[in-house]
Amino acid sequence: MNTTRQGAAVDARGIGVEGPRGWAFRGIDISAEPGALIAVQGSSGSGRTCLLLALTGRMRITEGEATVAGLPLPKRIGTVRGRTAIAHVPGVVELEPALTVGEHLKEQALLGHRFQGLGASLPWGRRQKEATRARVDAALAAVRLDPASLVKGLRTAVRDLERIEALRLSVALGIMHGPQLLAVDDVDLKLSAAERAEAWQLLRDVTRTGITVVAAGSEAPADAVLVRTTPAPATADTTAATAAEATATKATATKAPAAQAPATKAPANDGSGADSGDDTPTDTDTDEKEAADAFAETGRA
């Protein structure tokens, strides 16, 4: 595993991704140095996964500006994709339950040689096999996954791994070829408090090799660069001010029809007059409904 390459600095200003079903996320700002741990926090469906894919060049941003390792997105999206990796992203990069730990590691090593243009040299000689073995061992050591601790060693099937062990394997596969940035999804999903702490420590260990890590989870550690895809809860003062403003607006709206009603208004029970205006949606109501529908259709992100 190449740990000499510098991690990727990440800088983003007001980025967003809009698709045919609406906005996956928007208005995201990030400023992180190389080798940083970036924690993406937000509720399910708030665009966490899409943000990870956008920062690794797997999804095109449609709003705002961003650079990863000094490369502008989306202009250099292909180069960014080649310098980053993703791990543990359901529906995109997942472990195959029926394959063993060893088979996953061997497959990743083969893919790495193929992408680096070394496929023509197969079958490998002794030196190439040793280099591959060293790369695999380095990746396992970086994530502290000891095959001897597994039920059947490298022949242990993924379906027999504990969740934290599967996470370690996913990260090992992601960093095997030395990316500048690694994106990891659902870091703390279905983990106990102790396992969550263990998972975040695993990612801290990866950053110490020089790789920048951006990870999505429900609870971000205090020492990470925090990015929210869900707006932060309003403070008590803000909530009170908003409620007071809403009350004042409602009171004004209630008085308006009577003041604007013409003197020759027809009887109220004929279905006309100021009362008819109450059934007409305002622009704000329409915007909020469209936004809600867009997010509902976006699905898991």
Coordinates of C-alpha atoms in Angstrom, one line a residue:
M1 CA 0.0 0.0 0.0
N2 CA 1.3 3.4 -1.0
T3 CA 1.3 5.7 2.1
T4 CA 3.7 8.3 0.8
R5 CA 1.2 10.1 -1.4
Q6 CA -0.2 13.2 0.3
G7 CA -3.8 13.3 1.3
A8 CA -6.3 15.4 -0.6
A9 CA -7.3 18.9 0.7
V10 CA -11.0 19.5 0.2
D11 CA -12.6 22.9 -0.4
A12 CA -16.2 23.4 -1.3
R13 CA -18.5 26.4 -1.4
G14 CA -22.2 26.0 -1.7
I15 CA -22.1 22.8 -3.6
G16 CA -25.2 20.8 -4.4
V17 CA -26.5 18.0 -6.6
E18 CA -29.8 18.2 -8.4
G19 CA -31.3 15.3 -10.3
P20 CA -34.6 14.6 -12.1
R21 CA -36.3 14.0 -8.8
G22 CA -35.0 17.2 -7.1
W23 CA -32.1 18.2 -4.9
A24 CA -30.1 15.4 -3.2
F25 CA -28.3 18.0 -1.2
R26 CA -27.3 21.7 -1.6
G27 CA -25.5 24.6 0.1
I28 CA -22.7 22.5 1.5
D29 CA -19.4 24.2 2.6
I30 CA -16.2 22.2 3.4
S31 CA -12.7 23.3 4.2
A32 CA -10.3 20.5 5.2
E33 CA -6.6 20.0 5.1
P34 CA -4.8 16.9 3.7
G35 CA -5.1 13.9 6.0
A36 CA -8.1 15.3 7.8
L37 CA -11.1 13.3 9.1
I38 CA -14.3 14.8 7.7
A39 CA -17.5 13.6 9.3
V40 CA -20.7 14.0 7.3
Q41 CA -23.7 14.1 9.7
G42 CA -27.3 14.1 8.7
S43 CA -30.5 12.1 8.8
S44 CA -31.2 9.3 6.3
G45 CA -32.3 10.7 3.0
S46 CA -30.5 14.0 3.5
G47 CA -27.9 13.4 0.8
R48 CA -25.0 12.0 2.8
T49 CA -24.2 9.2 0.3
C50 CA -24.6 11.6 -2.7
L51 CA -22.1 14.0 -1.0
L52 CA -19.6 11.2 -0.6
L53 CA -20.0 10.2 -4.3
A54 CA -19.7 13.9 -5.4
L55 CA -16.5 14.4 -3.5
T56 CA -14.9 11.3 -5.1
G57 CA -15.9 12.1 -8.6
R58 CA -18.7 9.5 -8.8
M59 CA -21.5 12.1 -9.0
R60 CA -21.4 15.4 -10.8
I61 CA -22.1 18.5 -8.7
T62 CA -24.6 20.9 -10.3
E63 CA -24.3 23.9 -8.1
G64 CA -21.4 25.7 -6.3
E65 CA -17.6 25.1 -6.6
A66 CA -15.3 22.5 -5.2
T67 CA -11.7 21.3 -5.4
V68 CA -10.3 17.9 -4.2
A69 CA -6.5 17.6 -4.1
G70 CA -6.4 21.0 -6.0
L71 CA -8.5 19.6 -8.8
P72 CA -11.7 21.5 -9.7
L73 CA -15.0 19.7 -9.8
P74 CA -16.8 18.8 -12.0
K75 CA -14.2 19.9 -14.6
R76 CA -11.6 17.3 -13.5
I77 CA -14.1 14.7 -12.3
G78 CA -12.3 11.8 -14.0
T79 CA -8.9 12.6 -12.5
V80 CA -10.5 13.0 -9.0
R81 CA -12.2 9.6 -9.4
G82 CA -8.8 8.1 -10.1
R83 CA -7.2 9.6 -7.0
T84 CA -10.0 8.7 -4.6
A85 CA -11.7 5.5 -3.4
I86 CA -15.0 4.5 -1.8
A87 CA -15.7 1.8 0.8
H88 CA -18.8 0.5 2.5
V89 CA -21.3 2.3 0.3
P90 CA -24.5 0.2 0.0
G91 CA -25.6 -0.2 -3.6
V92 CA -22.3 1.1 -5.0
V93 CA -19.4 -0.8 -3.3
E94 CA -20.4 -3.7 -1.1
L95 CA -18.8 -6.9 0.1
E96 CA -20.1 -10.1 -1.4
P97 CA -21.5 -12.3 1.4
A98 CA -20.5 -15.6 -0.2
L99 CA -16.9 -14.7 -0.9
T100 CA -14.2 -15.1 1.6
V101 CA -11.9 -12.4 3.1
G102 CA -9.0 -13.8 1.1
E103 CA -11.0 -13.8 -2.2
H104 CA -11.9 -10.1 -1.7
L105 CA -8.3 -9.2 -1.0
K106 CA -7.0 -11.1 -4.0
E107 CA -9.7 -9.6 -6.3
Q108 CA -8.9 -6.1 -5.2
A109 CA -5.2 -6.7 -5.8
L110 CA -5.9 -8.0 -9.3
L111 CA -8.1 -5.0 -10.1
G112 CA -5.5 -2.6 -9.0
H113 CA -2.9 -4.1 -11.3
R114 CA -5.4 -4.1 -14.1
F115 CA -6.2 -0.4 -13.6
Q116 CA -2.5 0.4 -13.5
G117 CA -1.9 -1.3 -16.9
L118 CA -0.1 -4.3 -15.5
G119 CA -2.6 -6.9 -16.6
A120 CA -0.5 -7.9 -19.6
S121 CA 2.2 -9.2 -17.2
L122 CA 0.0 -11.9 -15.9
P123 CA 0.6 -14.7 -14.9
W124 CA 2.8 -13.0 -12.3
G125 CA 6.3 -13.8 -11.5
R126 CA 7.6 -14.3 -8.0
R127 CA 8.5 -10.7 -7.5
Q128 CA 5.0 -9.5 -8.5
K129 CA 3.4 -11.9 -6.2
E130 CA 5.6 -10.8 -3.3
A131 CA 4.8 -7.1 -4.0
T132 CA 1.1 -7.9 -4.1
R133 CA 1.3 -9.9 -0.8
A134 CA 3.1 -6.9 0.8
R135 CA 0.4 -4.6 -0.4
V136 CA -2.4 -6.8 1.1
D137 CA -0.5 -7.2 4.4
A138 CA 0.0 -3.4 4.6
A139 CA -3.7 -2.7 4.1
L140 CA -4.7 -5.3 6.7
A141 CA -2.2 -3.8 9.2
A142 CA -3.5 -0.3 8.6
V143 CA -7.0 -1.3 9.6
R144 CA -5.8 -3.7 12.3
L145 CA -7.6 -6.7 10.8
D146 CA -5.7 -9.8 11.8
P147 CA -6.7 -12.8 9.7
A148 CA -5.7 -15.1 12.6
S149 CA -8.4 -13.6 14.7
L150 CA -11.1 -14.6 12.3
V151 CA -13.1 -17.9 12.5
K152 CA -11.5 -19.5 9.5
G153 CA -8.7 -17.0 8.8
L154 CA -8.6 -15.7 5.2
R155 CA -11.1 -18.4 4.3
T156 CA -13.8 -16.8 6.5
A157 CA -16.9 -15.9 4.4
V158 CA -18.1 -12.3 4.6
R159 CA -21.4 -13.4 5.9
D160 CA -19.6 -14.8 9.0
L161 CA -17.9 -11.6 9.9
E162 CA -19.0 -9.3 12.7
R163 CA -20.1 -5.9 11.4
I164 CA -17.0 -4.1 12.7
E165 CA -14.8 -6.8 11.0
A166 CA -16.7 -6.2 7.7
L167 CA -16.1 -2.5 8.0
R168 CA -12.4 -3.1 8.6
L169 CA -12.2 -5.3 5.5
S170 CA -14.1 -2.7 3.4
V171 CA -11.7 0.0 4.4
A172 CA -8.7 -2.2 3.8
L173 CA -9.9 -2.8 0.2
G174 CA -10.5 0.9 -0.2
I175 CA -7.0 2.0 0.8
M176 CA -5.0 -0.9 -0.8
H177 CA -3.8 1.2 -3.7
G178 CA -3.1 4.4 -1.8
P179 CA -5.9 6.9 -2.7
Q180 CA -5.5 10.5 -1.6
L181 CA -9.1 10.5 -0.3
L182 CA -11.3 7.6 1.0
A183 CA -15.1 7.9 1.4
V184 CA -16.9 5.6 3.8
D185 CA -20.6 5.5 4.3
D186 CA -22.8 4.4 7.3
V187 CA -19.8 4.2 9.6
D188 CA -21.8 3.7 12.8
L189 CA -24.9 2.0 11.5
K190 CA -26.1 -0.8 13.8
L191 CA -23.1 -0.6 16.0
S192 CA -23.0 -0.4 19.8
A193 CA -21.5 2.6 21.5
A194 CA -18.2 0.8 22.0
E195 CA -18.1 -0.4 18.4
R196 CA -18.9 3.2 17.1
A197 CA -15.9 4.5 19.0
E198 CA -13.8 1.6 17.5
A199 CA -15.0 2.5 14.0
W200 CA -14.1 6.1 14.2
Q201 CA -10.7 5.2 15.7
L202 CA -10.2 3.0 12.7
L203 CA -10.7 6.0 10.4
R204 CA -8.4 8.2 12.5
D205 CA -5.7 5.5 12.1
V206 CA -6.2 5.7 8.3
T207 CA -5.7 9.5 8.3
R208 CA -2.4 8.9 10.1
T209 CA -1.2 7.2 6.9
G210 CA -1.7 10.4 5.1
I211 CA -5.1 9.6 3.5
T212 CA -7.9 12.1 3.9
V213 CA -11.1 10.4 5.0
V214 CA -14.7 11.6 4.6
A215 CA -17.2 9.4 6.4
A216 CA -20.9 9.6 6.9
G217 CA -22.5 8.6 10.2
S218 CA -25.2 9.6 12.6
E219 CA -22.9 10.8 15.4
A220 CA -19.7 12.7 14.4
P221 CA -16.7 12.7 16.8
A222 CA -15.7 16.0 18.3
D223 CA -12.2 16.0 16.6
A224 CA -13.5 15.7 13.1
V225 CA -14.3 18.4 10.5
L226 CA -18.1 18.4 10.8
V227 CA -20.3 18.8 7.7
R228 CA -24.1 18.7 8.1
T229 CA -26.5 17.7 5.3
T230 CA -29.4 18.4 7.7
P231 CA -29.8 21.9 9.1
A232 CA -28.7 22.2 12.7
P233 CA -31.6 22.3 15.3
A234 CA -32.8 25.9 16.0
T235 CA -31.9 27.4 19.3
A236 CA -34.6 28.4 21.9
D237 CA -34.2 32.1 21.0
T238 CA -34.5 31.4 17.3
T239 CA -37.5 29.2 17.8
A240 CA -39.3 31.8 20.0
A241 CA -38.6 34.6 17.5
T242 CA -39.9 32.4 14.6
A243 CA -43.0 31.6 16.5
A244 CA -43.7 35.2 17.3
E245 CA -43.2 36.2 13.7
A246 CA -45.5 33.5 12.5
T247 CA -48.2 34.6 15.0
A248 CA -47.9 38.2 13.9
T249 CA -48.2 37.2 10.3
K250 CA -51.2 35.0 10.9
A251 CA -52.9 37.9 12.8
T252 CA -52.3 40.3 9.9
A253 CA -53.6 37.7 7.4
T254 CA -56.8 37.2 9.4
K255 CA -57.6 40.9 9.4
A256 CA -56.8 41.5 5.8
P257 CA -59.9 40.0 4.1
A258 CA -62.3 42.1 6.2
A259 CA -60.4 45.3 5.5
Q260 CA -60.2 44.6 1.7
A261 CA -63.8 43.4 1.3
P262 CA -65.9 45.7 -0.9
A263 CA -69.0 47.3 0.6
T264 CA -71.2 45.6 -2.0
K265 CA -70.0 42.1 -1.2
A266 CA -72.5 39.3 -1.9
P267 CA -73.8 37.2 1.0
A268 CA -71.1 34.9 2.5
N269 CA -73.1 31.8 1.8
D270 CA -72.9 32.2 -2.0
G271 CA -69.3 30.8 -2.1
S272 CA -67.7 34.1 -3.2
G273 CA -66.0 37.0 -1.4
A274 CA -62.9 37.2 0.8
D275 CA -63.4 33.6 2.2
S276 CA -62.4 32.2 -1.2
G277 CA -58.9 33.5 -0.9
D278 CA -58.2 31.2 2.1
D279 CA -58.4 28.1 -0.1
T280 CA -55.7 29.4 -2.6
P281 CA -52.2 28.2 -1.8
T282 CA -49.5 30.8 -1.3
D283 CA -46.2 30.8 -3.2
T284 CA -44.5 29.7 0.1
D285 CA -46.9 26.7 0.5
T286 CA -46.3 25.6 -3.1
D287 CA -42.5 25.9 -2.7
E288 CA -42.5 23.8 0.5
K289 CA -44.8 21.1 -1.0
E290 CA -42.6 20.9 -4.1
A291 CA -39.4 20.6 -2.0
A292 CA -41.0 17.9 0.2
D293 CA -42.1 15.9 -2.9
A294 CA -38.6 16.2 -4.4
F295 CA -36.9 14.9 -1.3
A296 CA -39.5 12.1 -0.9
E297 CA -38.8 11.0 -4.4
T298 CA -35.0 11.2 -4.1
G299 CA -35.0 8.0 -1.9
R300 CA -32.1 6.8 0.1
A301 CA -29.1 9.1 -0.2

